[in-house]
């Protein structure tokens, strides 16, 4: 496992509320720059064989207008597919939308993922704690894959004890981002934080322990 603090710090996070068609929506965004070409990152995101090695097995009609299903997770519709820079899909429902953009820069490729849902579903910006840590794990998994690290089972990897310690730090980071954003009450952030800990760090909820060295 990489250095937890460095990996958490490698991603930039934000949560916001904004006007949307029919009302307001909550937007949860995570960004990270990878030392890889836009074409390589795009291929890792859209090639089913490569995707299954760092994220999860994905099936379906993987083209604009098609549908997909992530094994053991959400499915949806592919609304936009513009190689090698933009991919927009619904995620578990028509009003839950994930928009991924890739931009070339001096450091390689900046990956930006934005997940939006209507305010009435998210409740407040604290809803970001329900999805943000999961996207953090995906961002970390992609970093390892692009660096040539091999994971036999991405799902088992995400639930391993070492990753639960990563989730623990990730949840703290998201809670701070939500609090600073002013999109939720302190009580809302506290409740969502506890829900996130139960979901992403089930083995640590009873009493956190320090991760092993190495």
PDB file of C-alpha atoms in Angstrom:
ATOM      1  CA  UNK A   1       0.000   0.000   0.000  1.00  0.00           C
ATOM      2  CA  UNK A   2       1.286   3.452  -0.884  1.00  0.00           C
ATOM      3  CA  UNK A   3       1.678   6.215   1.686  1.00  0.00           C
ATOM      4  CA  UNK A   4      -1.899   6.920   2.769  1.00  0.00           C
ATOM      5  CA  UNK A   5      -1.461  10.607   3.517  1.00  0.00           C
ATOM      6  CA  UNK A   6       0.319  11.282   0.227  1.00  0.00           C
ATOM      7  CA  UNK A   7      -2.337   9.453  -1.767  1.00  0.00           C
ATOM      8  CA  UNK A   8      -5.204  11.284  -0.082  1.00  0.00           C
ATOM      9  CA  UNK A   9      -3.426  14.590  -0.678  1.00  0.00           C
ATOM     10  CA  UNK A  10      -2.843  13.758  -4.360  1.00  0.00           C
ATOM     11  CA  UNK A  11      -6.539  14.262  -5.123  1.00  0.00           C
ATOM     12  CA  UNK A  12      -8.365  17.604  -5.070  1.00  0.00           C
ATOM     13  CA  UNK A  13     -11.977  17.534  -3.884  1.00  0.00           C
ATOM     14  CA  UNK A  14     -14.919  19.920  -3.969  1.00  0.00           C
ATOM     15  CA  UNK A  15     -18.623  19.931  -3.143  1.00  0.00           C
ATOM     16  CA  UNK A  16     -21.072  22.572  -4.325  1.00  0.00           C
ATOM     17  CA  UNK A  17     -24.742  23.381  -4.729  1.00  0.00           C
ATOM     18  CA  UNK A  18     -25.892  25.023  -7.928  1.00  0.00           C
ATOM     19  CA  UNK A  19     -28.921  25.784 -10.035  1.00  0.00           C
ATOM     20  CA  UNK A  20     -30.109  23.024 -12.330  1.00  0.00           C
ATOM     21  CA  UNK A  21     -33.082  22.288 -14.524  1.00  0.00           C
ATOM     22  CA  UNK A  22     -36.081  22.010 -12.223  1.00  0.00           C
ATOM     23  CA  UNK A  23     -34.287  23.160  -9.063  1.00  0.00           C
ATOM     24  CA  UNK A  24     -30.854  22.663  -7.501  1.00  0.00           C
ATOM     25  CA  UNK A  25     -28.250  19.938  -7.595  1.00  0.00           C
ATOM     26  CA  UNK A  26     -25.265  18.872  -5.527  1.00  0.00           C
ATOM     27  CA  UNK A  27     -22.008  18.385  -7.401  1.00  0.00           C
ATOM     28  CA  UNK A  28     -19.190  16.235  -5.985  1.00  0.00           C
ATOM     29  CA  UNK A  29     -15.872  16.570  -7.819  1.00  0.00           C
ATOM     30  CA  UNK A  30     -12.530  14.799  -7.492  1.00  0.00           C
ATOM     31  CA  UNK A  31      -9.434  15.582  -9.585  1.00  0.00           C
ATOM     32  CA  UNK A  32      -6.010  14.041  -9.914  1.00  0.00           C
ATOM     33  CA  UNK A  33      -3.120  14.379 -12.365  1.00  0.00           C
ATOM     34  CA  UNK A  34      -1.504  11.197 -13.659  1.00  0.00           C
ATOM     35  CA  UNK A  35       1.941  10.926 -15.331  1.00  0.00           C
ATOM     36  CA  UNK A  36       0.398   9.312 -18.405  1.00  0.00           C
ATOM     37  CA  UNK A  37      -0.917  10.407 -21.784  1.00  0.00           C
ATOM     38  CA  UNK A  38      -4.547  11.353 -22.308  1.00  0.00           C
ATOM     39  CA  UNK A  39      -4.872   8.445 -24.738  1.00  0.00           C
ATOM     40  CA  UNK A  40      -3.571   5.935 -22.184  1.00  0.00           C
ATOM     41  CA  UNK A  41      -5.863   7.204 -19.419  1.00  0.00           C
ATOM     42  CA  UNK A  42      -8.843   7.221 -21.791  1.00  0.00           C
ATOM     43  CA  UNK A  43      -8.120   3.640 -22.834  1.00  0.00           C
ATOM     44  CA  UNK A  44      -7.892   2.566 -19.172  1.00  0.00           C
ATOM     45  CA  UNK A  45     -11.322   4.124 -18.606  1.00  0.00           C
ATOM     46  CA  UNK A  46     -13.081   2.693 -21.639  1.00  0.00           C
ATOM     47  CA  UNK A  47     -11.472  -0.616 -22.568  1.00  0.00           C
ATOM     48  CA  UNK A  48     -13.490  -3.315 -20.729  1.00  0.00           C
ATOM     49  CA  UNK A  49     -10.476  -5.577 -20.229  1.00  0.00           C
ATOM     50  CA  UNK A  50      -8.340  -2.803 -18.720  1.00  0.00           C
ATOM     51  CA  UNK A  51     -11.252  -1.326 -16.756  1.00  0.00           C
ATOM     52  CA  UNK A  52     -11.867  -4.644 -15.075  1.00  0.00           C
ATOM     53  CA  UNK A  53      -8.287  -4.760 -13.799  1.00  0.00           C
ATOM     54  CA  UNK A  54      -8.510  -1.609 -11.656  1.00  0.00           C
ATOM     55  CA  UNK A  55     -12.212  -0.778 -11.234  1.00  0.00           C
ATOM     56  CA  UNK A  56     -14.621  -3.681 -11.743  1.00  0.00           C
ATOM     57  CA  UNK A  57     -15.954  -5.880 -14.546  1.00  0.00           C
ATOM     58  CA  UNK A  58     -18.245  -3.844 -16.806  1.00  0.00           C
ATOM     59  CA  UNK A  59     -20.639  -5.222 -19.402  1.00  0.00           C
ATOM     60  CA  UNK A  60     -23.053  -3.744 -21.906  1.00  0.00           C
ATOM     61  CA  UNK A  61     -23.192  -1.776 -25.121  1.00  0.00           C
ATOM     62  CA  UNK A  62     -20.232   0.496 -24.428  1.00  0.00           C
ATOM     63  CA  UNK A  63     -20.879   3.350 -26.835  1.00  0.00           C
ATOM     64  CA  UNK A  64     -22.800   6.632 -26.840  1.00  0.00           C
ATOM     65  CA  UNK A  65     -26.485   5.788 -26.438  1.00  0.00           C
ATOM     66  CA  UNK A  66     -25.697   2.349 -25.068  1.00  0.00           C
ATOM     67  CA  UNK A  67     -26.099   1.027 -21.547  1.00  0.00           C
ATOM     68  CA  UNK A  68     -23.648  -0.530 -19.106  1.00  0.00           C
ATOM     69  CA  UNK A  69     -23.599  -2.468 -15.862  1.00  0.00           C
ATOM     70  CA  UNK A  70     -20.790  -2.487 -13.326  1.00  0.00           C
ATOM     71  CA  UNK A  71     -20.650  -5.900 -11.645  1.00  0.00           C
ATOM     72  CA  UNK A  72     -21.930  -5.570  -8.087  1.00  0.00           C
ATOM     73  CA  UNK A  73     -22.513  -1.850  -8.491  1.00  0.00           C
ATOM     74  CA  UNK A  74     -24.468   0.668 -10.538  1.00  0.00           C
ATOM     75  CA  UNK A  75     -25.494   0.622 -14.162  1.00  0.00           C
ATOM     76  CA  UNK A  76     -26.695   3.326 -16.494  1.00  0.00           C
ATOM     77  CA  UNK A  77     -26.741   4.937 -19.903  1.00  0.00           C
ATOM     78  CA  UNK A  78     -23.776   6.333 -21.805  1.00  0.00           C
ATOM     79  CA  UNK A  79     -24.893   9.844 -22.654  1.00  0.00           C
ATOM     80  CA  UNK A  80     -21.656  11.188 -24.099  1.00  0.00           C
ATOM     81  CA  UNK A  81     -18.483   9.550 -25.353  1.00  0.00           C
ATOM     82  CA  UNK A  82     -15.949  11.906 -26.939  1.00  0.00           C
ATOM     83  CA  UNK A  83     -12.554  10.177 -27.216  1.00  0.00           C
ATOM     84  CA  UNK A  84     -10.174  10.888 -25.669  1.00  0.00           C
ATOM     85  CA  UNK A  85     -11.491  13.662 -23.465  1.00  0.00           C
ATOM     86  CA  UNK A  86     -15.032  13.265 -22.153  1.00  0.00           C
ATOM     87  CA  UNK A  87     -17.331  10.507 -20.917  1.00  0.00           C
ATOM     88  CA  UNK A  88     -20.757  11.180 -19.389  1.00  0.00           C
ATOM     89  CA  UNK A  89     -22.986   8.444 -17.963  1.00  0.00           C
ATOM     90  CA  UNK A  90     -25.961   8.053 -15.686  1.00  0.00           C
ATOM     91  CA  UNK A  91     -25.139   6.210 -12.482  1.00  0.00           C
ATOM     92  CA  UNK A  92     -27.881   4.095 -10.958  1.00  0.00           C
ATOM     93  CA  UNK A  93     -30.665   6.414 -12.145  1.00  0.00           C
ATOM     94  CA  UNK A  94     -31.452   9.037 -14.760  1.00  0.00           C
ATOM     95  CA  UNK A  95     -30.872  12.009 -12.462  1.00  0.00           C
ATOM     96  CA  UNK A  96     -27.570  10.716 -11.048  1.00  0.00           C
ATOM     97  CA  UNK A  97     -24.915  11.743 -13.579  1.00  0.00           C
ATOM     98  CA  UNK A  98     -21.166  11.133 -13.673  1.00  0.00           C
ATOM     99  CA  UNK A  99     -19.114  13.311 -16.008  1.00  0.00           C
ATOM    100  CA  UNK A 100     -15.428  12.482 -16.573  1.00  0.00           C
ATOM    101  CA  UNK A 101     -13.066  14.852 -18.381  1.00  0.00           C
ATOM    102  CA  UNK A 102      -9.434  14.347 -19.317  1.00  0.00           C
ATOM    103  CA  UNK A 103      -7.093  17.256 -20.015  1.00  0.00           C
ATOM    104  CA  UNK A 104      -3.467  17.120 -21.115  1.00  0.00           C
ATOM    105  CA  UNK A 105      -1.041  19.264 -19.134  1.00  0.00           C
ATOM    106  CA  UNK A 106       2.646  19.488 -18.352  1.00  0.00           C
ATOM    107  CA  UNK A 107       2.355  16.822 -15.673  1.00  0.00           C
ATOM    108  CA  UNK A 108       0.579  14.294 -17.882  1.00  0.00           C
ATOM    109  CA  UNK A 109      -3.208  14.068 -17.747  1.00  0.00           C
ATOM    110  CA  UNK A 110      -5.621  15.694 -15.339  1.00  0.00           C
ATOM    111  CA  UNK A 111      -8.586  13.441 -14.588  1.00  0.00           C
ATOM    112  CA  UNK A 112     -11.722  15.215 -13.346  1.00  0.00           C
ATOM    113  CA  UNK A 113     -14.817  13.324 -12.219  1.00  0.00           C
ATOM    114  CA  UNK A 114     -18.012  15.168 -11.288  1.00  0.00           C
ATOM    115  CA  UNK A 115     -21.010  13.342  -9.823  1.00  0.00           C
ATOM    116  CA  UNK A 116     -24.251  15.346  -9.680  1.00  0.00           C
ATOM    117  CA  UNK A 117     -27.626  14.512  -8.158  1.00  0.00           C
ATOM    118  CA  UNK A 118     -30.679  16.669  -7.435  1.00  0.00           C
ATOM    119  CA  UNK A 119     -30.638  18.392  -4.061  1.00  0.00           C
ATOM    120  CA  UNK A 120     -33.801  16.580  -2.995  1.00  0.00           C
ATOM    121  CA  UNK A 121     -31.932  13.270  -3.340  1.00  0.00           C
ATOM    122  CA  UNK A 122     -28.616  14.371  -1.822  1.00  0.00           C
ATOM    123  CA  UNK A 123     -30.364  16.255   0.994  1.00  0.00           C
ATOM    124  CA  UNK A 124     -27.418  18.660   1.241  1.00  0.00           C
ATOM    125  CA  UNK A 125     -23.750  18.836   0.389  1.00  0.00           C
ATOM    126  CA  UNK A 126     -23.239  16.198   3.087  1.00  0.00           C
ATOM    127  CA  UNK A 127     -24.484  13.725   0.494  1.00  0.00           C
ATOM    128  CA  UNK A 128     -21.003  13.982  -0.965  1.00  0.00           C
ATOM    129  CA  UNK A 129     -19.791  11.761   1.870  1.00  0.00           C
ATOM    130  CA  UNK A 130     -21.901   8.907   0.519  1.00  0.00           C
ATOM    131  CA  UNK A 131     -20.135   8.826  -2.866  1.00  0.00           C
ATOM    132  CA  UNK A 132     -16.882  10.789  -2.525  1.00  0.00           C
ATOM    133  CA  UNK A 133     -14.855   8.110  -0.695  1.00  0.00           C
ATOM    134  CA  UNK A 134     -15.875   5.534  -3.292  1.00  0.00           C
ATOM    135  CA  UNK A 135     -14.676   7.752  -6.119  1.00  0.00           C
ATOM    136  CA  UNK A 136     -11.472   8.394  -4.171  1.00  0.00           C
ATOM    137  CA  UNK A 137     -10.803   4.649  -4.208  1.00  0.00           C
ATOM    138  CA  UNK A 138     -11.369   4.554  -7.969  1.00  0.00           C
ATOM    139  CA  UNK A 139      -8.952   7.449  -8.471  1.00  0.00           C
ATOM    140  CA  UNK A 140      -6.354   5.623  -6.361  1.00  0.00           C
ATOM    141  CA  UNK A 141      -6.933   2.358  -8.199  1.00  0.00           C
ATOM    142  CA  UNK A 142      -6.417   4.074 -11.540  1.00  0.00           C
ATOM    143  CA  UNK A 143      -3.165   5.604 -10.274  1.00  0.00           C
ATOM    144  CA  UNK A 144      -1.832   2.187  -9.351  1.00  0.00           C
ATOM    145  CA  UNK A 145      -2.928   0.613 -12.621  1.00  0.00           C
ATOM    146  CA  UNK A 146      -1.298   3.339 -14.724  1.00  0.00           C
ATOM    147  CA  UNK A 147       1.884   2.836 -12.685  1.00  0.00           C
ATOM    148  CA  UNK A 148       1.921  -0.870 -13.563  1.00  0.00           C
ATOM    149  CA  UNK A 149       0.705  -2.220 -10.232  1.00  0.00           C
ATOM    150  CA  UNK A 150      -1.244  -5.478 -10.460  1.00  0.00           C
ATOM    151  CA  UNK A 151      -4.462  -6.098  -8.501  1.00  0.00           C
ATOM    152  CA  UNK A 152      -5.993  -9.566  -8.833  1.00  0.00           C
ATOM    153  CA  UNK A 153      -9.425  -8.527  -7.564  1.00  0.00           C
ATOM    154  CA  UNK A 154     -10.223  -4.759  -7.473  1.00  0.00           C
ATOM    155  CA  UNK A 155     -13.300  -5.295  -5.300  1.00  0.00           C
ATOM    156  CA  UNK A 156     -11.379  -7.316  -2.700  1.00  0.00           C
ATOM    157  CA  UNK A 157      -8.565  -4.745  -2.851  1.00  0.00           C
ATOM    158  CA  UNK A 158     -10.957  -1.906  -2.077  1.00  0.00           C
ATOM    159  CA  UNK A 159     -12.265  -3.706   1.019  1.00  0.00           C
ATOM    160  CA  UNK A 160      -8.883  -4.852   2.338  1.00  0.00           C
ATOM    161  CA  UNK A 161      -7.743  -3.587   5.771  1.00  0.00           C
ATOM    162  CA  UNK A 162      -5.103  -1.296   4.243  1.00  0.00           C
ATOM    163  CA  UNK A 163      -7.723   0.321   2.005  1.00  0.00           C
ATOM    164  CA  UNK A 164     -10.070   0.827   4.936  1.00  0.00           C
ATOM    165  CA  UNK A 165      -7.374   2.978   6.520  1.00  0.00           C
ATOM    166  CA  UNK A 166      -7.197   4.923   3.259  1.00  0.00           C
ATOM    167  CA  UNK A 167     -10.990   5.304   3.333  1.00  0.00           C
ATOM    168  CA  UNK A 168     -10.733   6.554   6.903  1.00  0.00           C
ATOM    169  CA  UNK A 169      -8.489   9.427   5.801  1.00  0.00           C
ATOM    170  CA  UNK A 170     -10.543   9.982   2.656  1.00  0.00           C
ATOM    171  CA  UNK A 171     -13.730  10.382   4.701  1.00  0.00           C
ATOM    172  CA  UNK A 172     -12.000  12.943   6.922  1.00  0.00           C
ATOM    173  CA  UNK A 173     -10.957  14.869   3.805  1.00  0.00           C
ATOM    174  CA  UNK A 174     -14.478  14.846   2.366  1.00  0.00           C
ATOM    175  CA  UNK A 175     -15.993  15.906   5.695  1.00  0.00           C
ATOM    176  CA  UNK A 176     -13.647  18.897   5.778  1.00  0.00           C
ATOM    177  CA  UNK A 177     -14.469  19.822   2.177  1.00  0.00           C
ATOM    178  CA  UNK A 178     -18.214  19.675   2.846  1.00  0.00           C
ATOM    179  CA  UNK A 179     -17.874  21.728   6.033  1.00  0.00           C
ATOM    180  CA  UNK A 180     -15.849  24.419   4.263  1.00  0.00           C
ATOM    181  CA  UNK A 181     -18.267  24.499   1.311  1.00  0.00           C
ATOM    182  CA  UNK A 182     -21.120  25.701   3.526  1.00  0.00           C
ATOM    183  CA  UNK A 183     -23.512  23.324   1.763  1.00  0.00           C
ATOM    184  CA  UNK A 184     -24.517  21.378   4.893  1.00  0.00           C
ATOM    185  CA  UNK A 185     -25.017  21.897   8.610  1.00  0.00           C
ATOM    186  CA  UNK A 186     -22.476  20.632  11.121  1.00  0.00           C
ATOM    187  CA  UNK A 187     -25.026  18.051  12.249  1.00  0.00           C
ATOM    188  CA  UNK A 188     -25.561  16.924   8.664  1.00  0.00           C
ATOM    189  CA  UNK A 189     -21.828  16.490   8.144  1.00  0.00           C
ATOM    190  CA  UNK A 190     -21.496  14.518  11.386  1.00  0.00           C
ATOM    191  CA  UNK A 191     -24.337  12.150  10.484  1.00  0.00           C
ATOM    192  CA  UNK A 192     -23.067  11.602   6.946  1.00  0.00           C
ATOM    193  CA  UNK A 193     -19.550  10.988   8.255  1.00  0.00           C
ATOM    194  CA  UNK A 194     -20.782   8.206  10.525  1.00  0.00           C
ATOM    195  CA  UNK A 195     -22.754   6.635   7.655  1.00  0.00           C
ATOM    196  CA  UNK A 196     -19.678   6.790   5.434  1.00  0.00           C
ATOM    197  CA  UNK A 197     -17.515   5.169   8.114  1.00  0.00           C
ATOM    198  CA  UNK A 198     -19.988   2.319   8.485  1.00  0.00           C
ATOM    199  CA  UNK A 199     -20.030   1.818   4.710  1.00  0.00           C
ATOM    200  CA  UNK A 200     -16.365   2.211   3.823  1.00  0.00           C
ATOM    201  CA  UNK A 201     -14.537   1.253   7.040  1.00  0.00           C
ATOM    202  CA  UNK A 202     -16.720  -1.440   8.639  1.00  0.00           C
ATOM    203  CA  UNK A 203     -13.778  -3.188  10.328  1.00  0.00           C
ATOM    204  CA  UNK A 204     -12.541   0.063  11.893  1.00  0.00           C
ATOM    205  CA  UNK A 205     -15.819   1.399  13.252  1.00  0.00           C
ATOM    206  CA  UNK A 206     -15.502  -0.557  16.506  1.00  0.00           C
ATOM    207  CA  UNK A 207     -12.004   0.823  17.092  1.00  0.00           C
ATOM    208  CA  UNK A 208      -9.471   2.081  14.511  1.00  0.00           C
ATOM    209  CA  UNK A 209      -6.050   0.522  14.470  1.00  0.00           C
ATOM    210  CA  UNK A 210      -2.831   1.696  12.883  1.00  0.00           C
ATOM    211  CA  UNK A 211      -2.011   0.237   9.458  1.00  0.00           C
ATOM    212  CA  UNK A 212       0.958  -2.091   9.295  1.00  0.00           C
ATOM    213  CA  UNK A 213       4.253  -0.767   7.985  1.00  0.00           C
ATOM    214  CA  UNK A 214       5.269  -1.508   4.427  1.00  0.00           C
TER     215      UNK A 214
END
